[in-house]
Amino acid sequence: MEDVVSAVADVARYLLPALGAIVLLYCGIVLLRHRFPSPEYAALVEKKSGEVHELSTWEISLGRSSACDVVIDGDMSVSRFHAVIARRRKGWTVIDTYSKTGTFVNGRRIDRKTILENGDTLTFGSATFRFQL
């Protein structure tokens, strides 16, 4: 009986690391084969100052709070966490995060996720931006 246990232990000693290496190799191949595309370059250009805010990540939060990616200072009509701009398969989208004054795209108030086009005008409170691809 001890011979059987010893034989199984000898096989497992080499088989388990080999299986682990195969799993890691397979995971690496899958990751390299299915790379996610980098976000398309986009920017928000502030109408008043001309300041450019590059949208370099998949999701960007906008608001008065210093925790936001794009901070809109000194405008009390902008909520602390006003809106989110995100890169999706269909392109860049904007969604209002239940702000008091609302989010407007080309002068129209949005109440759901809206796809952005090059040159769209975005208004958060009284702050106005132009969306650029």
PDB file of C-alpha atoms in Angstrom:
ATOM      1  CA  MET A   1       0.000   0.000   0.000  1.00  0.00           C
ATOM      2  CA  GLU A   2       2.881   2.343   0.837  1.00  0.00           C
ATOM      3  CA  ASP A   3       4.316   1.709  -2.630  1.00  0.00           C
ATOM      4  CA  VAL A   4       1.108   2.974  -4.284  1.00  0.00           C
ATOM      5  CA  VAL A   5       1.047   6.139  -2.147  1.00  0.00           C
ATOM      6  CA  SER A   6       4.726   6.743  -2.856  1.00  0.00           C
ATOM      7  CA  ALA A   7       4.187   6.310  -6.612  1.00  0.00           C
ATOM      8  CA  VAL A   8       1.226   8.746  -6.621  1.00  0.00           C
ATOM      9  CA  ALA A   9       3.272  11.306  -4.663  1.00  0.00           C
ATOM     10  CA  ASP A  10       6.152  10.990  -7.146  1.00  0.00           C
ATOM     11  CA  VAL A  11       3.828  11.544 -10.117  1.00  0.00           C
ATOM     12  CA  ALA A  12       2.021  14.464  -8.425  1.00  0.00           C
ATOM     13  CA  ARG A  13       5.353  16.126  -7.590  1.00  0.00           C
ATOM     14  CA  TYR A  14       6.031  16.633 -11.314  1.00  0.00           C
ATOM     15  CA  LEU A  15       2.506  16.687 -12.753  1.00  0.00           C
ATOM     16  CA  LEU A  16       1.044  19.542 -10.671  1.00  0.00           C
ATOM     17  CA  PRO A  17       3.785  22.110 -11.470  1.00  0.00           C
ATOM     18  CA  ALA A  18       3.569  21.127 -15.145  1.00  0.00           C
ATOM     19  CA  LEU A  19      -0.213  21.667 -15.142  1.00  0.00           C
ATOM     20  CA  GLY A  20       0.265  25.026 -13.398  1.00  0.00           C
ATOM     21  CA  ALA A  21       2.748  26.120 -16.062  1.00  0.00           C
ATOM     22  CA  ILE A  22       0.312  25.097 -18.819  1.00  0.00           C
ATOM     23  CA  VAL A  23      -2.498  27.122 -17.211  1.00  0.00           C
ATOM     24  CA  LEU A  24      -0.277  30.210 -16.877  1.00  0.00           C
ATOM     25  CA  LEU A  25       0.894  29.894 -20.488  1.00  0.00           C
ATOM     26  CA  TYR A  26      -2.701  29.586 -21.699  1.00  0.00           C
ATOM     27  CA  CYS A  27      -3.757  32.690 -19.696  1.00  0.00           C
ATOM     28  CA  GLY A  28      -0.877  34.683 -21.158  1.00  0.00           C
ATOM     29  CA  ILE A  29      -1.806  33.685 -24.704  1.00  0.00           C
ATOM     30  CA  VAL A  30      -5.449  34.671 -24.140  1.00  0.00           C
ATOM     31  CA  LEU A  31      -4.449  38.078 -22.738  1.00  0.00           C
ATOM     32  CA  LEU A  32      -2.124  38.819 -25.644  1.00  0.00           C
ATOM     33  CA  ARG A  33      -4.616  37.668 -28.254  1.00  0.00           C
ATOM     34  CA  HIS A  34      -7.562  39.690 -26.892  1.00  0.00           C
ATOM     35  CA  ARG A  35      -5.981  43.040 -26.105  1.00  0.00           C
ATOM     36  CA  PHE A  36      -8.367  45.872 -25.439  1.00  0.00           C
ATOM     37  CA  PRO A  37      -7.927  48.894 -27.678  1.00  0.00           C
ATOM     38  CA  SER A  38      -6.665  52.041 -26.039  1.00  0.00           C
ATOM     39  CA  PRO A  39      -9.198  54.836 -25.695  1.00  0.00           C
ATOM     40  CA  GLU A  40      -9.558  57.098 -28.687  1.00  0.00           C
ATOM     41  CA  TYR A  41      -8.096  60.533 -27.999  1.00  0.00           C
ATOM     42  CA  ALA A  42     -10.709  63.007 -26.828  1.00  0.00           C
ATOM     43  CA  ALA A  43     -10.700  66.289 -24.965  1.00  0.00           C
ATOM     44  CA  LEU A  44     -12.991  68.842 -23.375  1.00  0.00           C
ATOM     45  CA  VAL A  45     -12.207  72.457 -24.229  1.00  0.00           C
ATOM     46  CA  GLU A  46     -13.559  75.015 -21.770  1.00  0.00           C
ATOM     47  CA  LYS A  47     -15.383  77.777 -23.669  1.00  0.00           C
ATOM     48  CA  LYS A  48     -14.458  80.679 -21.333  1.00  0.00           C
ATOM     49  CA  SER A  49     -10.774  80.006 -20.704  1.00  0.00           C
ATOM     50  CA  GLY A  50      -9.888  77.713 -23.607  1.00  0.00           C
ATOM     51  CA  GLU A  51      -8.360  75.254 -21.129  1.00  0.00           C
ATOM     52  CA  VAL A  52      -8.053  71.732 -22.570  1.00  0.00           C
ATOM     53  CA  HIS A  53      -8.900  68.707 -20.409  1.00  0.00           C
ATOM     54  CA  GLU A  54      -7.594  65.543 -22.066  1.00  0.00           C
ATOM     55  CA  LEU A  55      -9.838  62.490 -21.611  1.00  0.00           C
ATOM     56  CA  SER A  56      -7.103  59.902 -21.244  1.00  0.00           C
ATOM     57  CA  THR A  57      -8.881  57.170 -19.270  1.00  0.00           C
ATOM     58  CA  TRP A  58     -11.984  55.066 -19.850  1.00  0.00           C
ATOM     59  CA  GLU A  59     -14.136  57.032 -17.384  1.00  0.00           C
ATOM     60  CA  ILE A  60     -13.825  60.649 -16.321  1.00  0.00           C
ATOM     61  CA  SER A  61     -15.831  62.283 -13.537  1.00  0.00           C
ATOM     62  CA  LEU A  62     -16.666  65.995 -13.688  1.00  0.00           C
ATOM     63  CA  GLY A  63     -17.721  68.291 -10.872  1.00  0.00           C
ATOM     64  CA  ARG A  64     -16.731  70.746  -8.181  1.00  0.00           C
ATOM     65  CA  SER A  65     -15.168  68.137  -5.881  1.00  0.00           C
ATOM     66  CA  SER A  66     -11.408  67.756  -5.802  1.00  0.00           C
ATOM     67  CA  ALA A  67     -12.020  63.997  -6.097  1.00  0.00           C
ATOM     68  CA  CYS A  68     -13.268  64.461  -9.698  1.00  0.00           C
ATOM     69  CA  ASP A  69     -10.972  63.918 -12.674  1.00  0.00           C
ATOM     70  CA  VAL A  70     -12.017  67.260 -14.187  1.00  0.00           C
ATOM     71  CA  VAL A  71     -12.566  69.841 -11.444  1.00  0.00           C
ATOM     72  CA  ILE A  72     -14.811  72.794 -12.337  1.00  0.00           C
ATOM     73  CA  ASP A  73     -13.777  75.404  -9.741  1.00  0.00           C
ATOM     74  CA  GLY A  74     -15.716  78.387  -8.489  1.00  0.00           C
ATOM     75  CA  ASP A  75     -19.056  77.600 -10.136  1.00  0.00           C
ATOM     76  CA  MET A  76     -21.714  76.865  -7.521  1.00  0.00           C
ATOM     77  CA  SER A  77     -24.192  75.798 -10.242  1.00  0.00           C
ATOM     78  CA  VAL A  78     -22.010  72.718 -10.812  1.00  0.00           C
ATOM     79  CA  SER A  79     -22.669  69.810  -8.442  1.00  0.00           C
ATOM     80  CA  ARG A  80     -19.806  68.204  -6.544  1.00  0.00           C
ATOM     81  CA  PHE A  81     -20.157  65.083  -8.713  1.00  0.00           C
ATOM     82  CA  HIS A  82     -22.016  66.407 -11.747  1.00  0.00           C
ATOM     83  CA  ALA A  83     -21.480  63.961 -14.632  1.00  0.00           C
ATOM     84  CA  VAL A  84     -19.387  61.114 -16.012  1.00  0.00           C
ATOM     85  CA  ILE A  85     -17.903  60.843 -19.499  1.00  0.00           C
ATOM     86  CA  ALA A  86     -16.997  57.286 -20.489  1.00  0.00           C
ATOM     87  CA  ARG A  87     -15.506  55.473 -23.471  1.00  0.00           C
ATOM     88  CA  ARG A  88     -17.718  52.619 -24.663  1.00  0.00           C
ATOM     89  CA  ARG A  89     -17.777  50.417 -27.765  1.00  0.00           C
ATOM     90  CA  LYS A  90     -20.043  52.853 -29.607  1.00  0.00           C
ATOM     91  CA  GLY A  91     -17.886  55.841 -28.684  1.00  0.00           C
ATOM     92  CA  TRP A  92     -17.733  58.420 -25.915  1.00  0.00           C
ATOM     93  CA  THR A  93     -20.843  58.858 -23.780  1.00  0.00           C
ATOM     94  CA  VAL A  94     -21.948  61.310 -21.101  1.00  0.00           C
ATOM     95  CA  ILE A  95     -24.367  60.680 -18.253  1.00  0.00           C
ATOM     96  CA  ASP A  96     -25.676  63.067 -15.623  1.00  0.00           C
ATOM     97  CA  THR A  97     -25.139  61.834 -12.054  1.00  0.00           C
ATOM     98  CA  TYR A  98     -28.365  63.314 -10.634  1.00  0.00           C
ATOM     99  CA  SER A  99     -27.065  66.868 -10.510  1.00  0.00           C
ATOM    100  CA  LYS A 100     -29.426  69.684  -9.472  1.00  0.00           C
ATOM    101  CA  THR A 101     -28.920  71.859 -12.556  1.00  0.00           C
ATOM    102  CA  GLY A 102     -28.627  69.016 -15.073  1.00  0.00           C
ATOM    103  CA  THR A 103     -26.319  68.208 -17.956  1.00  0.00           C
ATOM    104  CA  PHE A 104     -26.987  69.542 -21.451  1.00  0.00           C
ATOM    105  CA  VAL A 105     -25.664  68.330 -24.815  1.00  0.00           C
ATOM    106  CA  ASN A 106     -26.081  70.898 -27.595  1.00  0.00           C
ATOM    107  CA  GLY A 107     -28.627  72.777 -25.471  1.00  0.00           C
ATOM    108  CA  ARG A 108     -30.789  69.708 -24.797  1.00  0.00           C
ATOM    109  CA  ARG A 109     -31.065  68.362 -21.246  1.00  0.00           C
ATOM    110  CA  ILE A 110     -30.124  64.682 -21.036  1.00  0.00           C
ATOM    111  CA  ASP A 111     -31.765  62.168 -18.732  1.00  0.00           C
ATOM    112  CA  ARG A 112     -29.949  59.036 -19.928  1.00  0.00           C
ATOM    113  CA  LYS A 113     -26.611  58.002 -21.387  1.00  0.00           C
ATOM    114  CA  THR A 114     -25.953  60.054 -24.532  1.00  0.00           C
ATOM    115  CA  ILE A 115     -23.367  59.353 -27.242  1.00  0.00           C
ATOM    116  CA  LEU A 116     -21.069  62.310 -27.939  1.00  0.00           C
ATOM    117  CA  GLU A 117     -20.041  63.491 -31.393  1.00  0.00           C
ATOM    118  CA  ASN A 118     -17.064  65.633 -32.356  1.00  0.00           C
ATOM    119  CA  GLY A 119     -17.854  69.308 -31.734  1.00  0.00           C
ATOM    120  CA  ASP A 120     -20.770  68.758 -29.315  1.00  0.00           C
ATOM    121  CA  THR A 121     -21.334  71.469 -26.724  1.00  0.00           C
ATOM    122  CA  LEU A 122     -21.610  70.193 -23.150  1.00  0.00           C
ATOM    123  CA  THR A 123     -23.045  72.334 -20.364  1.00  0.00           C
ATOM    124  CA  PHE A 124     -22.669  71.467 -16.679  1.00  0.00           C
ATOM    125  CA  GLY A 125     -24.468  74.114 -14.621  1.00  0.00           C
ATOM    126  CA  SER A 126     -23.174  77.344 -16.168  1.00  0.00           C
ATOM    127  CA  ALA A 127     -19.851  75.833 -17.305  1.00  0.00           C
ATOM    128  CA  THR A 128     -19.703  75.151 -21.046  1.00  0.00           C
ATOM    129  CA  PHE A 129     -17.281  72.850 -22.868  1.00  0.00           C
ATOM    130  CA  ARG A 130     -16.717  71.687 -26.454  1.00  0.00           C
ATOM    131  CA  PHE A 131     -16.100  67.953 -26.971  1.00  0.00           C
ATOM    132  CA  GLN A 132     -13.252  67.156 -29.383  1.00  0.00           C
ATOM    133  CA  LEU A 133     -12.204  63.859 -30.904  1.00  0.00           C
TER     134      LEU A 133
END
